[in-house]
Short mmCIF file of C-alpha atoms (C1' of nucleotides) in Angstrom, two decimals:
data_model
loop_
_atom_site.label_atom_id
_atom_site.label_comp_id
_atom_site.label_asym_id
_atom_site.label_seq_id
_atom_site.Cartn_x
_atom_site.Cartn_y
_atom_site.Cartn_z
CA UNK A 109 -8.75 -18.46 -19.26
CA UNK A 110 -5.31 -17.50 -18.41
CA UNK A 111 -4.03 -13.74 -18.06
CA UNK A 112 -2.60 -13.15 -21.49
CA UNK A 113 -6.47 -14.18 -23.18
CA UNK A 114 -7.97 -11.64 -20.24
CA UNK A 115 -5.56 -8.75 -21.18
CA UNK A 116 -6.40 -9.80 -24.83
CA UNK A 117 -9.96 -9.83 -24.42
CA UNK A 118 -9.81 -6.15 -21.85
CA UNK A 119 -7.21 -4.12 -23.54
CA UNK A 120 -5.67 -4.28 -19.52
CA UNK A 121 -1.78 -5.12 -20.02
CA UNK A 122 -0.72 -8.27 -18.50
CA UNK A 123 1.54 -6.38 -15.84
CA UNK A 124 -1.44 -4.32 -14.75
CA UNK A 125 -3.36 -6.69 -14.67
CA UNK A 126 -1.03 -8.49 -12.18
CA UNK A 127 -0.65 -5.40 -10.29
CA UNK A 128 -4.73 -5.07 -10.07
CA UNK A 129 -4.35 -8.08 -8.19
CA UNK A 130 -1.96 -6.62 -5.76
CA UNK A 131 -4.22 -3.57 -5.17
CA UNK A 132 -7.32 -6.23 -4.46
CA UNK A 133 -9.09 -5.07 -7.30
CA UNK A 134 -9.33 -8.22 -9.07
CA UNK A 135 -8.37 -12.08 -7.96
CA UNK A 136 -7.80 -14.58 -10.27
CA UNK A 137 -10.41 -17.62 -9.86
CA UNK A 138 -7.94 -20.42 -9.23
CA UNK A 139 -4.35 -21.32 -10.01
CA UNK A 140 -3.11 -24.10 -12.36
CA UNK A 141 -0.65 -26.67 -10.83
CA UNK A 142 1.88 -24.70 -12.33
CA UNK A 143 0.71 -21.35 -10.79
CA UNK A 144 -0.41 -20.06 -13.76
CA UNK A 145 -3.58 -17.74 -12.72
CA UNK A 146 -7.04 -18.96 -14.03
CA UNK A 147 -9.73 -16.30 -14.74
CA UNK A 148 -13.38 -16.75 -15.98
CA UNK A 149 -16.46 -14.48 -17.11
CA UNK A 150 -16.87 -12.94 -13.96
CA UNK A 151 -13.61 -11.47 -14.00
CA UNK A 152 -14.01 -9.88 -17.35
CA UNK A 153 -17.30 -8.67 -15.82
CA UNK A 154 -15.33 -7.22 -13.30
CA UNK A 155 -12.59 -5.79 -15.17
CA UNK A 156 -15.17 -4.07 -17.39
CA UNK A 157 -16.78 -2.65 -14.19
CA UNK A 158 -13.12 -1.40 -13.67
CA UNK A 159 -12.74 0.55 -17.13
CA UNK A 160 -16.07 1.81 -16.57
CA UNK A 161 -15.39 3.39 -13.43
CA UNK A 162 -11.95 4.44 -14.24
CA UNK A 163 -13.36 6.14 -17.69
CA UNK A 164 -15.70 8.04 -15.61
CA UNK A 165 -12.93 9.55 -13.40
CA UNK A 166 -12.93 7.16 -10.14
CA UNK A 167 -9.10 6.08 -8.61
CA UNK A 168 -8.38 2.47 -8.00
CA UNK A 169 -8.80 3.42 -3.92
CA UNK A 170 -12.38 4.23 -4.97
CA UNK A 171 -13.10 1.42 -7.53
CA UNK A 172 -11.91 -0.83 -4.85
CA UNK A 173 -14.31 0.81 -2.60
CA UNK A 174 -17.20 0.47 -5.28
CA UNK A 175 -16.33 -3.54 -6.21
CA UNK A 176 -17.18 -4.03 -2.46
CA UNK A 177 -20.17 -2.09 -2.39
CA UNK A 178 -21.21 -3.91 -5.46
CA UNK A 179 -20.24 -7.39 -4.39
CA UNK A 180 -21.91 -6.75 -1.23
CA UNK A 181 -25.22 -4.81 -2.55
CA UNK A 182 -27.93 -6.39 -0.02
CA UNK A 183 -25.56 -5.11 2.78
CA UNK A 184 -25.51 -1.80 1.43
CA UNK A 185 -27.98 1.26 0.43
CA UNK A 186 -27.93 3.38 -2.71
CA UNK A 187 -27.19 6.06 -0.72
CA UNK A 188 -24.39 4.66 0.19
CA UNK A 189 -22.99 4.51 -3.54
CA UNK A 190 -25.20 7.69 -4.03
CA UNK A 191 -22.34 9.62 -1.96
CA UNK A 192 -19.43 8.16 -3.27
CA UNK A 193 -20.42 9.23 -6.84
CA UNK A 194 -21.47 12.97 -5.76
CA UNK A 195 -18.64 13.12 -3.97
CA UNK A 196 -16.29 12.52 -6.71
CA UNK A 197 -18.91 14.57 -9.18
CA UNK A 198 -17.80 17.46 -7.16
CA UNK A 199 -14.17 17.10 -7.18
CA UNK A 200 -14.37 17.00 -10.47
CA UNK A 201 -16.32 20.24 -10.63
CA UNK A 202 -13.39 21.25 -8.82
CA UNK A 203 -11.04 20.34 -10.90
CA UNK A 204 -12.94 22.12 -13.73
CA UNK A 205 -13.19 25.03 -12.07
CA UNK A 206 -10.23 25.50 -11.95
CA UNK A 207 -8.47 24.82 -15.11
CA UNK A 208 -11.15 27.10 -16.19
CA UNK A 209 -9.68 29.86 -14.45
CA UNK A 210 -6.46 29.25 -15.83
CA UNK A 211 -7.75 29.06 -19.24
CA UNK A 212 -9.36 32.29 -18.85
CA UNK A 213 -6.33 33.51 -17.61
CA UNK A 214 -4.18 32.52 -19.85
CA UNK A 215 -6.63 33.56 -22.46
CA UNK A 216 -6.55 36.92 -22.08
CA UNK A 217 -3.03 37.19 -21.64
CA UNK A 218 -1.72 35.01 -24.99
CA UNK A 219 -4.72 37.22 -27.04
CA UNK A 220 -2.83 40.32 -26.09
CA UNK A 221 0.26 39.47 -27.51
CA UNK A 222 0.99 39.75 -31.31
CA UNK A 223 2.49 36.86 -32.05
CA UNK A 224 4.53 38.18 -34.33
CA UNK A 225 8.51 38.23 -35.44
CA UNK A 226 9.42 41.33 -33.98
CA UNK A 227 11.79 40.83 -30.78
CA UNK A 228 10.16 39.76 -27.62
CA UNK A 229 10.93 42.49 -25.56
CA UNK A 230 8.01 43.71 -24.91
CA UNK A 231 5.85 40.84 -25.73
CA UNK A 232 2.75 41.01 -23.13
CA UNK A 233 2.67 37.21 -21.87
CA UNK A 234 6.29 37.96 -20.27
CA UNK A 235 5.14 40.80 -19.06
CA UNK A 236 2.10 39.77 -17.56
CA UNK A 237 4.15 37.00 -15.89
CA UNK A 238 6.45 39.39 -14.94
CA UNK A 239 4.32 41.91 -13.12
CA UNK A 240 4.02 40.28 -9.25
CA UNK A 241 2.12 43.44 -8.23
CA UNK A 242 -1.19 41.87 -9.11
CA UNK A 243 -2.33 38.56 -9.65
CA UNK A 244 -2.69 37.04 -13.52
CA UNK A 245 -6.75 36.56 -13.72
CA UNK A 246 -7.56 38.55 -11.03
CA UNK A 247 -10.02 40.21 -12.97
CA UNK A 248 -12.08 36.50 -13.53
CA UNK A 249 -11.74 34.49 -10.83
CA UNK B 217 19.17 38.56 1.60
CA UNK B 218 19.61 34.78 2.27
CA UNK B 219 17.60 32.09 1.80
CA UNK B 220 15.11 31.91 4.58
CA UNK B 221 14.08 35.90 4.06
CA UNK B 222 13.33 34.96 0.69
CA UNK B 223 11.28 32.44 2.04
CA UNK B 224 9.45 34.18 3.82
CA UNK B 225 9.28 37.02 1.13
CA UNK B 226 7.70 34.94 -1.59
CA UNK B 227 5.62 32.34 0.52
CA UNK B 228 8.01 29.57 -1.01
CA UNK B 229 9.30 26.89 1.19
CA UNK B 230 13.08 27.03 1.47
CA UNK B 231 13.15 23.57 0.31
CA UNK B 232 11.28 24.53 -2.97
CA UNK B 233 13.63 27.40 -3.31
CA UNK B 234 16.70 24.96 -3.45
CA UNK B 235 14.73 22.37 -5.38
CA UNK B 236 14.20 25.19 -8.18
CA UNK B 237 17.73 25.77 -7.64
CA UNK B 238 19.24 22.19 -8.37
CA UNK B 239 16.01 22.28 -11.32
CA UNK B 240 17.61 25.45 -13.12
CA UNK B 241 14.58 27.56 -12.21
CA UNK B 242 16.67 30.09 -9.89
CA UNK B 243 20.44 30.56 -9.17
CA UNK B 244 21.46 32.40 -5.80
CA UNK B 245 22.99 35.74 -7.01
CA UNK B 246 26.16 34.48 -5.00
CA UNK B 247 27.29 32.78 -1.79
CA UNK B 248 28.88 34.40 1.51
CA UNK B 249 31.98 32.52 2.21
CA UNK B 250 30.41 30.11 4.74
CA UNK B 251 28.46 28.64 1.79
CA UNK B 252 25.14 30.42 2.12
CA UNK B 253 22.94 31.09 -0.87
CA UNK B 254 22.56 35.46 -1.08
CA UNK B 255 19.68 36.48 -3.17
CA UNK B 256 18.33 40.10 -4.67
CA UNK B 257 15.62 41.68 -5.64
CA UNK B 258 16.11 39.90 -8.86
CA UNK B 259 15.46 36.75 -7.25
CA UNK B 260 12.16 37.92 -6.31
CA UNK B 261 11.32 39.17 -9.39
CA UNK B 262 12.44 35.90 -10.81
CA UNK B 263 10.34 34.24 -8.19
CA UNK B 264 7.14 36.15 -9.04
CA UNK B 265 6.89 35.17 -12.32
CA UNK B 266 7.51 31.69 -11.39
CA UNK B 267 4.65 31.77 -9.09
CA UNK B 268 2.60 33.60 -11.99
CA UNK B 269 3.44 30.77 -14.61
CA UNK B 270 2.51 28.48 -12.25
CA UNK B 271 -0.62 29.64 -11.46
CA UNK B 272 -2.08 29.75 -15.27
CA UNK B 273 -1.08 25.63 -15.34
CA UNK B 274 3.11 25.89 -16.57
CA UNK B 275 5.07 22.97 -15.76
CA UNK B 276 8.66 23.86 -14.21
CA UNK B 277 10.41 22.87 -17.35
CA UNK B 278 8.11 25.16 -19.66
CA UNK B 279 8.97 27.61 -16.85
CA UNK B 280 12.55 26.81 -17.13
CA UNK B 281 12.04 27.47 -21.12
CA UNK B 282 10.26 30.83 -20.26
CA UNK B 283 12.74 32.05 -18.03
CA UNK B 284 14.85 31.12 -20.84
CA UNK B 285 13.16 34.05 -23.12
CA UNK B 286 12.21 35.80 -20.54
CA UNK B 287 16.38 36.68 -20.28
CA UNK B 288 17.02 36.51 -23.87
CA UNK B 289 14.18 38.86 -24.94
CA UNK B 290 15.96 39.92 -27.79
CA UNK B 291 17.19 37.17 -29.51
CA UNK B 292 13.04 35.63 -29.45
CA UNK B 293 10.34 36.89 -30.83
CA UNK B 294 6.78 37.11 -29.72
CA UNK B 295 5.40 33.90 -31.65
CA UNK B 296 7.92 31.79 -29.91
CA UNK B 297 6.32 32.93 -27.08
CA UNK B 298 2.93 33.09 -28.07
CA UNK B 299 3.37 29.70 -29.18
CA UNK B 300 4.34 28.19 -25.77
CA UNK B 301 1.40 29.81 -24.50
CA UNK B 302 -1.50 28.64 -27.34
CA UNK B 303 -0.02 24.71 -26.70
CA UNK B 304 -0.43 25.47 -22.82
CA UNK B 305 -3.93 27.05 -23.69
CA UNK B 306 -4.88 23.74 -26.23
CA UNK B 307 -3.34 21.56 -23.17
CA UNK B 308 -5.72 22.97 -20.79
CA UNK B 309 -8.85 23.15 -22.71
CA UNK B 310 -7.89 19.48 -23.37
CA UNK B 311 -8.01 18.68 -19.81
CA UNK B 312 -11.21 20.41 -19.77
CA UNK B 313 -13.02 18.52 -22.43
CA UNK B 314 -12.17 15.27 -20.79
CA UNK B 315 -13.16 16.26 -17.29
CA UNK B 316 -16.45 17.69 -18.43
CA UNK B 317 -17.39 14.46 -20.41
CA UNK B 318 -16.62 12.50 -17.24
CA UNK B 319 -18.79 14.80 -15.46
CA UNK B 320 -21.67 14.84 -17.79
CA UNK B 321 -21.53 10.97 -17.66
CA UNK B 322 -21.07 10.71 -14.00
CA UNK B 323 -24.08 13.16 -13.42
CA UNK B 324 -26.64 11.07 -15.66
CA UNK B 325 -25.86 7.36 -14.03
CA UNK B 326 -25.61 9.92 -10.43
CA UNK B 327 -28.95 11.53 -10.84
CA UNK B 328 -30.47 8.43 -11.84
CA UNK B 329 -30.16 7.07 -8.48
CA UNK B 330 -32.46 7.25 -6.23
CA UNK B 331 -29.87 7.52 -3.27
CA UNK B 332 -32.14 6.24 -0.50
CA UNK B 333 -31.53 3.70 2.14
CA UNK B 334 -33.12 0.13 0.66
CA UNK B 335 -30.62 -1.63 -0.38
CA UNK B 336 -28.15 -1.25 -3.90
CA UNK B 337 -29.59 -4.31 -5.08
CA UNK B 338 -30.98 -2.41 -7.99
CA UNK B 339 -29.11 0.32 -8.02
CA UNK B 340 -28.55 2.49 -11.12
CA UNK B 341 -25.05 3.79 -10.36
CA UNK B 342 -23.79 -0.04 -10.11
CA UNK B 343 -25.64 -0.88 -12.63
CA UNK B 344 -24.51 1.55 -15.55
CA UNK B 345 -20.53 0.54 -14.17
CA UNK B 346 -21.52 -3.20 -14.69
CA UNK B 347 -22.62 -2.58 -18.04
CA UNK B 348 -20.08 -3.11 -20.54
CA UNK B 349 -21.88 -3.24 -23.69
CA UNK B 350 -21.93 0.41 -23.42
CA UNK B 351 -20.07 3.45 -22.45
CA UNK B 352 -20.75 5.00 -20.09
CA UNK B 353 -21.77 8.93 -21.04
CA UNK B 354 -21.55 7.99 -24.72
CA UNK B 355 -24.85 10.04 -25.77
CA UNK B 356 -22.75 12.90 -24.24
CA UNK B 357 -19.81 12.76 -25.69
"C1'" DC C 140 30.79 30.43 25.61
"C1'" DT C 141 26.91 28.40 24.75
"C1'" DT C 142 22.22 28.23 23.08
"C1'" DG C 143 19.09 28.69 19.48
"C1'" DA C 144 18.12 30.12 15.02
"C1'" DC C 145 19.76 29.71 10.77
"C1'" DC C 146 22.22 27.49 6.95
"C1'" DC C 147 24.55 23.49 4.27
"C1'" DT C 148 24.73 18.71 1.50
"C1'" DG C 149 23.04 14.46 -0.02
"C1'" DT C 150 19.80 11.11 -0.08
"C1'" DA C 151 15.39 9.12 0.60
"C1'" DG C 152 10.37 9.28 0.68
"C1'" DC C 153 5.84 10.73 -0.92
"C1'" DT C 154 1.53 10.03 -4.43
"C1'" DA C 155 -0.77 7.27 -8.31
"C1'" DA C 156 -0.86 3.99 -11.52
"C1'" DC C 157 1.54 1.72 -13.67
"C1'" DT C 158 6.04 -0.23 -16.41
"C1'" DT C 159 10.39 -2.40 -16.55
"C1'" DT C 160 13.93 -5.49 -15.26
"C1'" DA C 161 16.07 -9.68 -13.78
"C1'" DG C 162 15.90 -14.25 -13.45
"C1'" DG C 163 13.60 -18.29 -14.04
"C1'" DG C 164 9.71 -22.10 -14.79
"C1'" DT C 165 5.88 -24.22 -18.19
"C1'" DT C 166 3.52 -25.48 -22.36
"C1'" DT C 167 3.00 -26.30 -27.03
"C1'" DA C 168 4.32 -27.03 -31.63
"C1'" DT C 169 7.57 -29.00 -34.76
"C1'" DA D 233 14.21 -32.28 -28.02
"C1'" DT D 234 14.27 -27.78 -28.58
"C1'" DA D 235 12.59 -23.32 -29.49
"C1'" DA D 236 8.92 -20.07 -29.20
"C1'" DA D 237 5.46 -18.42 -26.61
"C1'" DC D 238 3.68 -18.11 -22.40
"C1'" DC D 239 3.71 -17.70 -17.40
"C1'" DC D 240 5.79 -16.67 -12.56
"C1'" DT D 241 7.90 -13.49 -8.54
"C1'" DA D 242 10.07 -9.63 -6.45
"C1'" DA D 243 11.92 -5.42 -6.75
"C1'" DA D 244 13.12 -1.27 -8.90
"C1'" DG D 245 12.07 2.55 -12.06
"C1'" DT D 246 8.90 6.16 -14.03
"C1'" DT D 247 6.39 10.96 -13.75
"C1'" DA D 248 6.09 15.76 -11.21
"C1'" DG D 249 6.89 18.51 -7.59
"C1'" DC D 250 7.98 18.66 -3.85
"C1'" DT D 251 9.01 17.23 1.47
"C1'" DA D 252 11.65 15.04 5.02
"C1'" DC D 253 15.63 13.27 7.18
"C1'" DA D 254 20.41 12.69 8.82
"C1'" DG D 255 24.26 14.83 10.14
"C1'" DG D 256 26.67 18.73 10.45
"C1'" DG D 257 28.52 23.89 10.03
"C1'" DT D 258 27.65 29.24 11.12
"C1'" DC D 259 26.18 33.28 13.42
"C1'" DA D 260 24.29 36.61 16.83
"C1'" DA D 261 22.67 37.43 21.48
"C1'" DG D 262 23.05 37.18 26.36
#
DNA sequence: CTTGACCCTGTAGCTAACTTTAGGGTTTAT
DNA sequence: ATAAACCCTAAAGTTAGCTACAGGGTCAAG
């Protein structure tokens, strides 16, 4: 099939897929005389393999890194892929962590404040931005 | 006090200081007549809270747009701040819901493995990335 | 009076994952 | 035969938030 029935069938946009191709995530089978690119099942195979992996947080460095490990699974051990997942399981956890702080943060600041028409100039969240002497949070982090 | 002293002051690199500068975050109070930037305590101040906003998630424009009420206390009122805030808040919680669905889903197909060293031929993490007739995580989500 | 620390402007580069643009060739249907 | 739909390449633009570079001016100490 040619690229325009593979972004069809993937929901992948013709230009990323192109660019996929660029970042060695995905080679077209063959090329038509007139250069056209020529794909087959194993590429949607592939390209699914790519959404999964992407949905479930990976970058395109790592997916590439994955599509080799999976290409070449004899040559490889699970704990090989074992590490690569836990690895990005943790900066994930990371990640978490910390927009949970911020969310707390910003919790207990936005509660404080009224909300209401009155003027702004005392309003709380400004003030809690305001005051340097101590950090926003401190309190749960 | 010029540009390097505030610098040092607020742990901002001078080139982030005149990067919020051409972005509207923070004007020098003036400029001695050789062209340097002169700052006050103001500026600090100013700088705090920028630091603050930033550290519960704000982007430098909503900064720019808090600074913005932060100034003109009296001519907003609390909700319009409040308001900012709650969509930040929703944004981040957002964020949050995503990352811990990825995690979730990453953690099953992760734990699943046995991470050992025979080979990936089998293994469940490629294996659950292969398989498109699913998604990934979607008894978790 | 010169050396070193400091400051200036303007522009370019960085990351990630695309998207867009410009300019042009191919295929298919009528 | 011609127009629509499809495909190609290469390069530049997008986002945010900086960071670096080139080339040059200013200021205080010894």
């Amino acid at each position: 099939m040619k690229i325009g029935e593979l972004s069809k069938q993937t929901g992948f946009q013709i230009e990323t897929l192109r660019y996929y191709e660029k970042q060695g995530l995905l080679q077209p089978v063959s090329r038509t005389d007139s250069g056209y690119r020529e794909y087959d099942v194993e590429s949607l195979k592939q390209l699914k393999f790519i959404h999964q992996a992407k949905s479930v947080g990976f970058s395109l460095n790592e997916i590439s890194e994955l599509l080799t490990l999976r290409v070449e699974r004899d040559q490889h051990s699970c704990s090989e892929v074992k590490n690569i997942a836990e690895q990005k399981l943790e900066q994930i956890e990371n990640k978490i962590t910390e927009l949970s702080k911020m969310r707390d943060a910003l919790y207990v600041i936005t509660d404080a404040c009224c909300g209401g028409d009155e003027p702004a100039t005392t309003c709380t969240i400004l003030s809690a931005l305001d005051d340097g002497s101590k950090q926003v949070g401190a309190k749960l982090s």
